[in-house]
PDB file of C-alpha atoms and ligand atoms in Angstrom:
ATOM      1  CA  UNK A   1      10.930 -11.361  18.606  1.00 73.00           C
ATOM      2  CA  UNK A   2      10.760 -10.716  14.751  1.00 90.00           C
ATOM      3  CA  UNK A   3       8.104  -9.687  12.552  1.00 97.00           C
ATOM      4  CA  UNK A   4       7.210 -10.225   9.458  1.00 98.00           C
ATOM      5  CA  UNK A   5       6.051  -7.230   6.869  1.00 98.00           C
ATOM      6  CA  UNK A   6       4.477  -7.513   3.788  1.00 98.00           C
ATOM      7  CA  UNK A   7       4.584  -4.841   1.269  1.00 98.00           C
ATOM      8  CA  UNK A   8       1.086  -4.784  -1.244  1.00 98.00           C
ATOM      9  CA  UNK A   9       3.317  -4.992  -4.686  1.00 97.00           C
ATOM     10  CA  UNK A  10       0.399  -4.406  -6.644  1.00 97.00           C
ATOM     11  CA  UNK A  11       1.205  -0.737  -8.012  1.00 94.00           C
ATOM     12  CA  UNK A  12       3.312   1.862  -6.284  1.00 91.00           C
ATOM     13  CA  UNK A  13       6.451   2.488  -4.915  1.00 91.00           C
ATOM     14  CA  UNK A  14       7.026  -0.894  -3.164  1.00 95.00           C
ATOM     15  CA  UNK A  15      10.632  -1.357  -3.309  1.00 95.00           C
ATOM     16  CA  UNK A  16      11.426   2.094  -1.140  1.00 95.00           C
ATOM     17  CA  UNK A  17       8.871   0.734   1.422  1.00 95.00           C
ATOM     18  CA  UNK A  18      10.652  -2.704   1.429  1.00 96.00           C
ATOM     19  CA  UNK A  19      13.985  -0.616   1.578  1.00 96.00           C
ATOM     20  CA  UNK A  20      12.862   1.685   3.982  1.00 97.00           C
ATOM     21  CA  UNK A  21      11.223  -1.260   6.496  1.00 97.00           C
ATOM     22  CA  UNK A  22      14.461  -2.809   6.321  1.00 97.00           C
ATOM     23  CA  UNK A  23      16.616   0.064   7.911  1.00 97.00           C
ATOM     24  CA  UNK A  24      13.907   0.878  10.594  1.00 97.00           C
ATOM     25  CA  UNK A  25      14.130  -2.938  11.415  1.00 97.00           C
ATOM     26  CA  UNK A  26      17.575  -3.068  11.485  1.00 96.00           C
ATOM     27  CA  UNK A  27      17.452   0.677  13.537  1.00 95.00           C
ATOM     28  CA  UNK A  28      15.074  -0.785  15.944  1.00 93.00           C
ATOM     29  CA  UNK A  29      17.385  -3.958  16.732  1.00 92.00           C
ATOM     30  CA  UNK A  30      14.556  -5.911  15.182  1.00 92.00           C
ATOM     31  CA  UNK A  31      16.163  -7.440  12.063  1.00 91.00           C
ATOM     32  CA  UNK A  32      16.820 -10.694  13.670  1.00 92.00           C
ATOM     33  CA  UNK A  33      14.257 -12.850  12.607  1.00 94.00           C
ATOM     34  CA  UNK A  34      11.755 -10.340  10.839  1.00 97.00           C
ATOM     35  CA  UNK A  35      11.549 -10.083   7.067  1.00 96.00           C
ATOM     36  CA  UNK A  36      10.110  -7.818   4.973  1.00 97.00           C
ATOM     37  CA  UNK A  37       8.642  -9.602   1.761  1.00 97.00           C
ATOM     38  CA  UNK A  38       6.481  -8.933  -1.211  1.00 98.00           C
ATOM     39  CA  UNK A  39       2.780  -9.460  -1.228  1.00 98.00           C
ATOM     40  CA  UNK A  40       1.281 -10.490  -4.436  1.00 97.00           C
ATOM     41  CA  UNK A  41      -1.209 -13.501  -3.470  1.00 97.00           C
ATOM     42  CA  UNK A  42      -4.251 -12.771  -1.246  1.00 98.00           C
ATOM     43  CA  UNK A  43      -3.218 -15.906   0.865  1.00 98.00           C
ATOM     44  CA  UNK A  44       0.330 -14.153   2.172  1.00 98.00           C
ATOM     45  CA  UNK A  45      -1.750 -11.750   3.989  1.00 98.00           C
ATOM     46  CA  UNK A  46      -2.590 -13.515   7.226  1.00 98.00           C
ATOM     47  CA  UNK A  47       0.309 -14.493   7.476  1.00 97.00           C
ATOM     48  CA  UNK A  48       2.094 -10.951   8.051  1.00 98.00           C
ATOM     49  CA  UNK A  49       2.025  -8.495  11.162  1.00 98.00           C
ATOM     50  CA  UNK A  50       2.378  -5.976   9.270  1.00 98.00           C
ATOM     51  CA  UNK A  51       0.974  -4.566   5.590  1.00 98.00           C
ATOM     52  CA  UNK A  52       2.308  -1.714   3.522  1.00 98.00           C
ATOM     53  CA  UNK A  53      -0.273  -0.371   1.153  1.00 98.00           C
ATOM     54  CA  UNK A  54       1.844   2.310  -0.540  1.00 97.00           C
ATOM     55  CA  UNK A  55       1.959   5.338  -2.375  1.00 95.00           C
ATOM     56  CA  UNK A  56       0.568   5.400  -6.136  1.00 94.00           C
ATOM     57  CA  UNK A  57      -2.761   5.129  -7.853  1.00 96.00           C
ATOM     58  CA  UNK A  58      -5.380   5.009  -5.719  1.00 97.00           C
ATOM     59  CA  UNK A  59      -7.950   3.816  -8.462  1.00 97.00           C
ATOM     60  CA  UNK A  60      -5.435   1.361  -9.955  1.00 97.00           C
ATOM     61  CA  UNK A  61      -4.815  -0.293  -6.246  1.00 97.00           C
ATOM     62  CA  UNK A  62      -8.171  -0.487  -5.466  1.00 97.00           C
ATOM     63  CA  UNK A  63      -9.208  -2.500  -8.892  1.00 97.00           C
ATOM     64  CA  UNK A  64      -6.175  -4.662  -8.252  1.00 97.00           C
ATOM     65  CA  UNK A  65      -7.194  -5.539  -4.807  1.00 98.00           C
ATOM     66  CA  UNK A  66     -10.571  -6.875  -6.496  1.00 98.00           C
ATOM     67  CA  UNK A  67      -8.785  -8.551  -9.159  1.00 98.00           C
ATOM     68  CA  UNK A  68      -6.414 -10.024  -6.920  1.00 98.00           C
ATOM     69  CA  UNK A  69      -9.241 -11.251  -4.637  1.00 98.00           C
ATOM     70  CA  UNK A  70      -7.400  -9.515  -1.958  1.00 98.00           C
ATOM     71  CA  UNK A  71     -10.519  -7.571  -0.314  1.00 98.00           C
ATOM     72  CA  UNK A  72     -11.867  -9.739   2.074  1.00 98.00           C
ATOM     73  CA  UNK A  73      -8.362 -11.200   3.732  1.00 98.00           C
ATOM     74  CA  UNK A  74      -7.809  -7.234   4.130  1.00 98.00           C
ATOM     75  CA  UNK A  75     -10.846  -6.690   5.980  1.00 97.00           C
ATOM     76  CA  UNK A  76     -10.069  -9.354   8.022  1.00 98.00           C
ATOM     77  CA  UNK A  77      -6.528  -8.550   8.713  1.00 98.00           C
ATOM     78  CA  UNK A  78      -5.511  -8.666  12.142  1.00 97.00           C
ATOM     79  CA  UNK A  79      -2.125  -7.057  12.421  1.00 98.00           C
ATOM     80  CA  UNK A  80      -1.709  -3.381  11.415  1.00 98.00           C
ATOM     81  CA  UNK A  81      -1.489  -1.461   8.031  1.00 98.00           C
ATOM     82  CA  UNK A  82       1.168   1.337   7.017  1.00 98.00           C
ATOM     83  CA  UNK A  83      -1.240   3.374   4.503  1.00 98.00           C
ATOM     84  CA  UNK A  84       0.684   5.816   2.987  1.00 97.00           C
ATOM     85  CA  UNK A  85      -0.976   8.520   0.077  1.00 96.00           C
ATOM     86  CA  UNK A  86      -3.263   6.779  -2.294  1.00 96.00           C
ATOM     87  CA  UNK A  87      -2.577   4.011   0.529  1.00 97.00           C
ATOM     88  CA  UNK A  88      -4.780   6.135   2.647  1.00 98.00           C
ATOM     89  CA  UNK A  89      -6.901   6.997   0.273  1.00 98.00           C
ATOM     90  CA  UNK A  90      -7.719   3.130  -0.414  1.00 98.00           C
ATOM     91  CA  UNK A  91      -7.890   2.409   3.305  1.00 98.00           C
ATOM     92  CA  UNK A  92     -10.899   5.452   4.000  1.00 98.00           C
ATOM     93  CA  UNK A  93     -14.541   5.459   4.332  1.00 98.00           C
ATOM     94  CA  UNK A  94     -15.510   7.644   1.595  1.00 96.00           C
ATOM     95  CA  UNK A  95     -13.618   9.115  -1.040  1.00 96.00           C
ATOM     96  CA  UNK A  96     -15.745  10.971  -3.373  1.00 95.00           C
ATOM     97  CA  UNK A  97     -14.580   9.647  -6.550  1.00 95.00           C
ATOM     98  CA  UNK A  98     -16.625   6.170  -7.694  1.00 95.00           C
ATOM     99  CA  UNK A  99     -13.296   4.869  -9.286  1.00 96.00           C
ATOM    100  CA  UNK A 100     -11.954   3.851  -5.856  1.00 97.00           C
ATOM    101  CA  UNK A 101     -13.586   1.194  -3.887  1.00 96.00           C
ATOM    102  CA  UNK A 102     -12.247   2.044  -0.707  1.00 97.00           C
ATOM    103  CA  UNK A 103     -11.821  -0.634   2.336  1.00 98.00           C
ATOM    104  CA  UNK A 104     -13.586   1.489   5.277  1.00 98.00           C
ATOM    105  CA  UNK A 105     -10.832   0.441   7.253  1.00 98.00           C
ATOM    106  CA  UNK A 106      -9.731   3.618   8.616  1.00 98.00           C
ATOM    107  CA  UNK A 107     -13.196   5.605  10.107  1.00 98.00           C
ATOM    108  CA  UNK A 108     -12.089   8.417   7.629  1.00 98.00           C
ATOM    109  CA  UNK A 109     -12.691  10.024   4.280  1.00 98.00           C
ATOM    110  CA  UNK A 110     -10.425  11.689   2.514  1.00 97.00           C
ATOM    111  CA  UNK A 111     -10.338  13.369  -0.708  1.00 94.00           C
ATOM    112  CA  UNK A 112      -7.793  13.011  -3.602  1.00 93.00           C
ATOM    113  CA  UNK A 113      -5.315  15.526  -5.049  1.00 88.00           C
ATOM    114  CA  UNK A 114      -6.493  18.361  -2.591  1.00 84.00           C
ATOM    115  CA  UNK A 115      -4.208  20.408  -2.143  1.00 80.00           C
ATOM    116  CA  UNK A 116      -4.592  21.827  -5.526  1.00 69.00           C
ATOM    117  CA  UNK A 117      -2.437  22.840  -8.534  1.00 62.00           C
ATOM    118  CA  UNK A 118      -0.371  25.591  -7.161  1.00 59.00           C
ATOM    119  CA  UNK A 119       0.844  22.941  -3.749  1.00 69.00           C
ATOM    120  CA  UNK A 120       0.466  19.888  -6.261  1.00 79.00           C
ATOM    121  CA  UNK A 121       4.251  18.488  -4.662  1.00 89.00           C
ATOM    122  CA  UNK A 122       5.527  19.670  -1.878  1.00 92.00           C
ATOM    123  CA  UNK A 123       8.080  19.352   0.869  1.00 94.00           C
ATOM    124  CA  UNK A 124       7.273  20.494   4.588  1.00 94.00           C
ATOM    125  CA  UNK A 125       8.933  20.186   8.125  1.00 97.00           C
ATOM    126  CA  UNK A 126       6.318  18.152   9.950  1.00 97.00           C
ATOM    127  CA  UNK A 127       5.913  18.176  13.786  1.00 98.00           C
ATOM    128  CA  UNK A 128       4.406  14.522  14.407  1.00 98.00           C
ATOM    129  CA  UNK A 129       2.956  13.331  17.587  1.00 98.00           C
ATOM    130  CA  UNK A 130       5.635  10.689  18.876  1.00 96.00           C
ATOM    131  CA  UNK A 131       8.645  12.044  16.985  1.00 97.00           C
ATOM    132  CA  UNK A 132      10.565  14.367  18.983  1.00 96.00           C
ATOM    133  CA  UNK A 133      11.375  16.919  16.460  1.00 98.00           C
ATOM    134  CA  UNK A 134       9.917  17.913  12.950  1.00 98.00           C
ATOM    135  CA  UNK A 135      10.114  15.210   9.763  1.00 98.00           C
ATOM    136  CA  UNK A 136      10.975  15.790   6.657  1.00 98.00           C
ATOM    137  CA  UNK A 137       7.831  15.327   4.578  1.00 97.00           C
ATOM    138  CA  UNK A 138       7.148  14.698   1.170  1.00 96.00           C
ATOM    139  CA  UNK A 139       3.645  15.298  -0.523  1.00 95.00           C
ATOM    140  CA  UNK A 140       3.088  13.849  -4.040  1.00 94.00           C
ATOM    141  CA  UNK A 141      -0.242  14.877  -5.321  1.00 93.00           C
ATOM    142  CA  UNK A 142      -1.725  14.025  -1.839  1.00 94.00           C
ATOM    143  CA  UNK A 143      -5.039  13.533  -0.588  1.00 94.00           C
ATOM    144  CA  UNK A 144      -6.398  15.467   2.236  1.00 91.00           C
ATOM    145  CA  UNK A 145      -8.480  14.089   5.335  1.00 95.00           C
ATOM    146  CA  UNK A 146     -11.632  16.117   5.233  1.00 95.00           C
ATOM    147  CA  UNK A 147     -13.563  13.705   8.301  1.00 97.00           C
ATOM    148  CA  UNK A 148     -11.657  11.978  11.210  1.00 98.00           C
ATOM    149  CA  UNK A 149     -14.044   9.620  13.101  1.00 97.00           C
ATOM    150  CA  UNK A 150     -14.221   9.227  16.733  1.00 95.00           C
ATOM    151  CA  UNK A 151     -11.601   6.159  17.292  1.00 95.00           C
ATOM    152  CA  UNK A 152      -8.946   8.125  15.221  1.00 98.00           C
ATOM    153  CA  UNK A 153      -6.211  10.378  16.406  1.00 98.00           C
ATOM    154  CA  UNK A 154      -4.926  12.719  14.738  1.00 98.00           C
ATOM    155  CA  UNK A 155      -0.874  12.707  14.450  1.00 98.00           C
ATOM    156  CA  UNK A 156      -0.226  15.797  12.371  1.00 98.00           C
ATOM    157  CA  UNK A 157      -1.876  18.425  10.116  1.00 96.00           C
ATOM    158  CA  UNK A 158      -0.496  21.059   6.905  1.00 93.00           C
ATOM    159  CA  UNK A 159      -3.038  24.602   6.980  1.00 90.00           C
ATOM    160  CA  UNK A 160      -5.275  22.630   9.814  1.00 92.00           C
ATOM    161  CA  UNK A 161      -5.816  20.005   7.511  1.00 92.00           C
ATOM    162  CA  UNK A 162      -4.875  15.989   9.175  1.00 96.00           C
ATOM    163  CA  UNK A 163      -2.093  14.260   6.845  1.00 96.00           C
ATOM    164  CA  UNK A 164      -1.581  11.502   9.936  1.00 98.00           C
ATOM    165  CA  UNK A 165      -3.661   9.692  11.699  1.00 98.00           C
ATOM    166  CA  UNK A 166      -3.561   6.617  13.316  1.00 98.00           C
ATOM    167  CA  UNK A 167      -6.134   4.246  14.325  1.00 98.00           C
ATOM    168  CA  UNK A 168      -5.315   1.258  16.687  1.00 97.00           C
ATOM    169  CA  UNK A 169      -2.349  -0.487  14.729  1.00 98.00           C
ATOM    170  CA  UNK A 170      -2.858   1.339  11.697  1.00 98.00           C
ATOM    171  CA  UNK A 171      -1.114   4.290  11.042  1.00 98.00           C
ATOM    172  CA  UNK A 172      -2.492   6.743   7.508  1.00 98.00           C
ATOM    173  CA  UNK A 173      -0.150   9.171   5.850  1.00 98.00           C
ATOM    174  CA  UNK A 174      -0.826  11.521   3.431  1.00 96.00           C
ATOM    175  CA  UNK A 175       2.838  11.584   2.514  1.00 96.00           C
ATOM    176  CA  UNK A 176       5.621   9.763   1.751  1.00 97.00           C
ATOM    177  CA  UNK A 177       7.768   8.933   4.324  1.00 97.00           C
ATOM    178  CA  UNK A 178       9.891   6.476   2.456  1.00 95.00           C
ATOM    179  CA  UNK A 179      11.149   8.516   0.127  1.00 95.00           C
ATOM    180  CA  UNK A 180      12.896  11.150   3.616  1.00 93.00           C
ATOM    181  CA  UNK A 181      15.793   8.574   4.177  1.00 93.00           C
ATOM    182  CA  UNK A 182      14.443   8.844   8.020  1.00 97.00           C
ATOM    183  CA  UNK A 183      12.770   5.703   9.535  1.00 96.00           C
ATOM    184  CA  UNK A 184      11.037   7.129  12.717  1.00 97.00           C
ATOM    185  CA  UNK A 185       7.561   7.174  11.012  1.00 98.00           C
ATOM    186  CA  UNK A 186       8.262   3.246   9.945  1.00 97.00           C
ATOM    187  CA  UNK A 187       9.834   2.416  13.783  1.00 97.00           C
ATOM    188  CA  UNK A 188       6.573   4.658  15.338  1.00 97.00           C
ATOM    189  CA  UNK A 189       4.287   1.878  13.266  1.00 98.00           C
ATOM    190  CA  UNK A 190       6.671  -0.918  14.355  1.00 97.00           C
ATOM    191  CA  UNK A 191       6.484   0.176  18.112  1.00 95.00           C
ATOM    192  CA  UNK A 192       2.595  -0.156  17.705  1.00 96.00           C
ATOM    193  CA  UNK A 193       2.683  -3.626  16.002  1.00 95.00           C
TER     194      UNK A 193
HETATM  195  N1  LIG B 201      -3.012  11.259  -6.330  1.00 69.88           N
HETATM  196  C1  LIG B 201      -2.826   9.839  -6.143  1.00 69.88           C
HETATM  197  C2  LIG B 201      -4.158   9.135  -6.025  1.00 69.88           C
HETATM  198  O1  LIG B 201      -5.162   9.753  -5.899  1.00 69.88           O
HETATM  199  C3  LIG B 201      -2.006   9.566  -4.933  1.00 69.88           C
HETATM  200  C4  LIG B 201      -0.629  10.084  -5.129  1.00 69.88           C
HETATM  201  C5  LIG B 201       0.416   9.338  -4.411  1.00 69.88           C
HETATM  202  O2  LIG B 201       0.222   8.208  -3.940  1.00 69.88           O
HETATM  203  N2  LIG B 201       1.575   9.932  -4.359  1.00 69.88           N
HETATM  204  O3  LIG B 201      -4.186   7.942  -6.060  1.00 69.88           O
END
């Protein structure tokens, strides 16, 4: 049985998502009859299993989900949502910064660029609940988790800090695991589809 993915293409780095969705497909003998397309129109939405909101500007994504009238169809999504960096940030409760209008669809807040000047970008080894050995993660000016709600577990942490969580069908990275040229964090969302 196939699924279909949707990647937001509103800001970001949507093409390595789209690239990266493809090979865990194809990994997780799912290729036949899935597709992985572009979402640009509010009315695609509903009609995917599956929604990337990827890495990028968190403030720009969140004005272009307004703009886009995109908002409500993603509050009413049904299927789940790969949230990666200022992904995650747009898919929190509270982010204490009034340029981002986040969705409250993960029971989390988070707060942007907090790992701080000196650990701006970095690369770590990441043990992640589900994978059975570390992944190779990358951090781009990422946001930290500072509040998981109840209904949220907690997939992996840098200095005690969450950077994965996953809640239901959606799964929230603070990194960005399209850019490791290793699918298991894409296949571990599939798997929960
Ligand atoms: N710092 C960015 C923001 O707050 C997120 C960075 C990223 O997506 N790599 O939106």
């Amino acid at each position: 049985m196939g699924v279909r993915i949707g990647v937001l293409d509103l800001q970001g780095d949507v093409s390595e998502h789209i690239g990266a969705f493809r090979q865990a497909l194809a990994e997780a003998g799912l290729l036949e009859g899935s597709d992985v397309i572009t979402v640009r129109r509010a009315e695609q939405i509903p009609a995917c299993d599956g929604l990337v909101i990827p890495g990028g500007e968190s403030t720009t994504i969140s004005k272009l989900i307004d703009k886009n009238r995109m908002r409500g169809p993603l509050e009413e999504f049904q299927g789940g949502i790969f949230a990666t960096c200022a992904g995650l940030i747009v898919m929190a409760k509270d982010v204490p910064d009034p340029r981002v209008r986040s969705l409250g669809l993960l029971d989390i807040d988070v707060e942007r660029n907090a790992f701080g000047r000196q650990k701006d970008s970095f690369e770590a080894d990441l043990p992640i609940k589900g994978l059975d050995s570390p992944f190779h993660a990358v951090f781009i000016r990422a946001p930290v988790i500072s509040r998981v709600g109840e209904g949220v577990e907690v997939l992996a942490t840098v200095d005690g800090a969450p950077v994965a969580v996953r809640q239901g069908k959606h799964l929230g990275l603070s990194f960005h695991p399209e850019l490791s040229g290793d699918t298991r964090v894409h296949r571990l969302f599939l798997s929960g589809l």
